[in-house]
Amino acid sequence: MSKPVEIISIGMVTAVGLDAPSSCAAMRAKLDGFQETRFRGPRGGWLTGAPVPLPRTWIGEKRIAHLAAGAIVEAFNGFPEARGQTALILCIGEDGRPGNPVGNPSNLLRRIADIVEVEAYSRSRVIAYGRPSGHVALEQARRLISTGETPYVMIVGVDSYLTSEAVRHYIGESRILAPQNPNGFIPGEAAAAVLLSQSGTRTLRLTGLGLARELAAIYNKEDLPLRGDGMTAAYRAALDQTGIEMNRLGYRISDLVGEQYWFRQTALASLRLIRGRDAFQDLWSPTEFVGNVGAAVVPMMIGMAWTAARKGYDKGNPVLIEASNDSGACGAAIFAVAS
């Protein structure tokens, strides 16, 4: 039996910090990065968003490349021996999503490689499922490492909803948070990276992973009622692989972007699986502080859990990390503190 895949280093570039320690400290202190942006809101006022305070005013794909590169460099700095022998999995926004800042993933990979000053990634791949991309990446990373194809895998998620087309589209769909629309999200941007291996030298290991699809997605054309079937199935698969019941979880971290739909989905999955627990189970969400950061959210949540475990402020062991997207893709991953 192969050793579990473990997190050995992380990196973050967010609206509340340009590295992982400052980002995690700010989120722990409940500081947010919300501010007025250059975009117009639903009724002409300035839109509230969560932009990353980069030192230069890069825009478009160049900005996205610098966000991703910053997270990758930080993760490599935490474990330098992985340089030169790491496969990269790039997680980005959904294909066809209005305002997706990544037009050509191959060009983005080349830009990142130039900034990070490494050879172009010959073993790189791209996953374009938005928020749950990181869960798909974990499945691929586990396979790559367990088969011996590579000793290290870097999962990096980068995304932004702070583009003109995205803002226009989601305002038109009444999905942007505004004084007249409390059922909406705050658009953000971020990058986060996690470095995985089988080294067994650090804190957090992947013990279970579940992928599923919710038929009653937020845009489902049949207007099906939400029962949480997709997230429940993802939870159950991750729990079965870990060999525990829901009531054995220490806490959860979720990509709750602010709309009621996602809160209902998470609540339904929990209610349908939890048995025999009276104690409160903590539920964290980085989107409270950085807004909707799309495909960056799963690596960011993993980084939050990794930092909390190392610094001793986590809310139990193990932790379940969940995410889903507008088309109904759901993912759940369970990480435990390595003994």
PDB file of N, CA and C in Angstrom, residues 84-88 109-110 113 118-125 149:
ATOM      1  N   GLY A  84      12.286  21.632 -10.443  1.00  0.00           N
ATOM      2  CA  GLY A  84      12.860  20.823 -11.509  1.00  0.00           C
ATOM      3  C   GLY A  84      12.321  19.420 -11.604  1.00  0.00           C
ATOM      4  N   GLN A  85      11.538  18.982 -10.615  1.00  0.00           N
ATOM      5  CA  GLN A  85      10.984  17.630 -10.664  1.00  0.00           C
ATOM      6  C   GLN A  85       9.516  17.615 -10.239  1.00  0.00           C
ATOM      7  N   THR A  86       8.825  18.684 -10.622  1.00  0.00           N
ATOM      8  CA  THR A  86       7.428  18.853 -10.213  1.00  0.00           C
ATOM      9  C   THR A  86       6.516  18.955 -11.425  1.00  0.00           C
ATOM     10  N   ALA A  87       5.434  18.203 -11.418  1.00  0.00           N
ATOM     11  CA  ALA A  87       4.381  18.361 -12.422  1.00  0.00           C
ATOM     12  C   ALA A  87       3.411  19.436 -11.952  1.00  0.00           C
ATOM     13  N   LEU A  88       2.959  20.254 -12.886  1.00  0.00           N
ATOM     14  CA  LEU A  88       2.063  21.370 -12.552  1.00  0.00           C
ATOM     15  C   LEU A  88       0.651  21.068 -13.041  1.00  0.00           C
ATOM     16  N   LEU A 109       0.357  29.286 -19.294  1.00  0.00           N
ATOM     17  CA  LEU A 109       1.410  28.422 -18.759  1.00  0.00           C
ATOM     18  C   LEU A 109       2.794  28.941 -19.137  1.00  0.00           C
ATOM     19  N   ARG A 110       2.945  29.391 -20.381  1.00  0.00           N
ATOM     20  CA  ARG A 110       4.245  29.924 -20.810  1.00  0.00           C
ATOM     21  C   ARG A 110       4.587  31.200 -20.055  1.00  0.00           C
ATOM     22  N   ALA A 113       5.713  30.214 -16.570  1.00  0.00           N
ATOM     23  CA  ALA A 113       7.053  29.621 -16.592  1.00  0.00           C
ATOM     24  C   ALA A 113       8.125  30.690 -16.730  1.00  0.00           C
ATOM     25  N   VAL A 118      11.583  28.977 -14.647  1.00  0.00           N
ATOM     26  CA  VAL A 118      11.820  27.549 -14.778  1.00  0.00           C
ATOM     27  C   VAL A 118      11.575  27.174 -16.231  1.00  0.00           C
ATOM     28  N   GLU A 119      11.990  25.965 -16.581  1.00  0.00           N
ATOM     29  CA  GLU A 119      11.722  25.515 -17.939  1.00  0.00           C
ATOM     30  C   GLU A 119      10.217  25.367 -18.131  1.00  0.00           C
ATOM     31  N   ALA A 120       9.786  25.547 -19.368  1.00  0.00           N
ATOM     32  CA  ALA A 120       8.364  25.395 -19.658  1.00  0.00           C
ATOM     33  C   ALA A 120       7.893  24.028 -19.175  1.00  0.00           C
ATOM     34  N   TYR A 121       6.738  24.017 -18.545  1.00  0.00           N
ATOM     35  CA  TYR A 121       6.263  22.794 -17.913  1.00  0.00           C
ATOM     36  C   TYR A 121       5.873  21.742 -18.962  1.00  0.00           C
ATOM     37  N   SER A 122       6.704  20.729 -19.122  1.00  0.00           N
ATOM     38  CA  SER A 122       6.407  19.667 -20.078  1.00  0.00           C
ATOM     39  C   SER A 122       5.371  18.701 -19.530  1.00  0.00           C
ATOM     40  N   ARG A 123       5.230  18.641 -18.195  1.00  0.00           N
ATOM     41  CA  ARG A 123       4.261  17.718 -17.587  1.00  0.00           C
ATOM     42  C   ARG A 123       3.091  18.484 -16.978  1.00  0.00           C
ATOM     43  N   SER A 124       2.731  19.569 -17.583  1.00  0.00           N
ATOM     44  CA  SER A 124       1.645  20.386 -17.047  1.00  0.00           C
ATOM     45  C   SER A 124       0.314  19.977 -17.662  1.00  0.00           C
ATOM     46  N   ARG A 125      -0.741  20.255 -16.936  1.00  0.00           N
ATOM     47  CA  ARG A 125      -2.101  20.039 -17.432  1.00  0.00           C
ATOM     48  C   ARG A 125      -3.004  21.109 -16.858  1.00  0.00           C
ATOM     49  N   GLU A 149       5.031   8.469 -11.373  1.00  0.00           N
ATOM     50  CA  GLU A 149       5.284   9.271 -12.557  1.00  0.00           C
ATOM     51  C   GLU A 149       6.043  10.549 -12.224  1.00  0.00           C
TER      52      GLU A 149
END
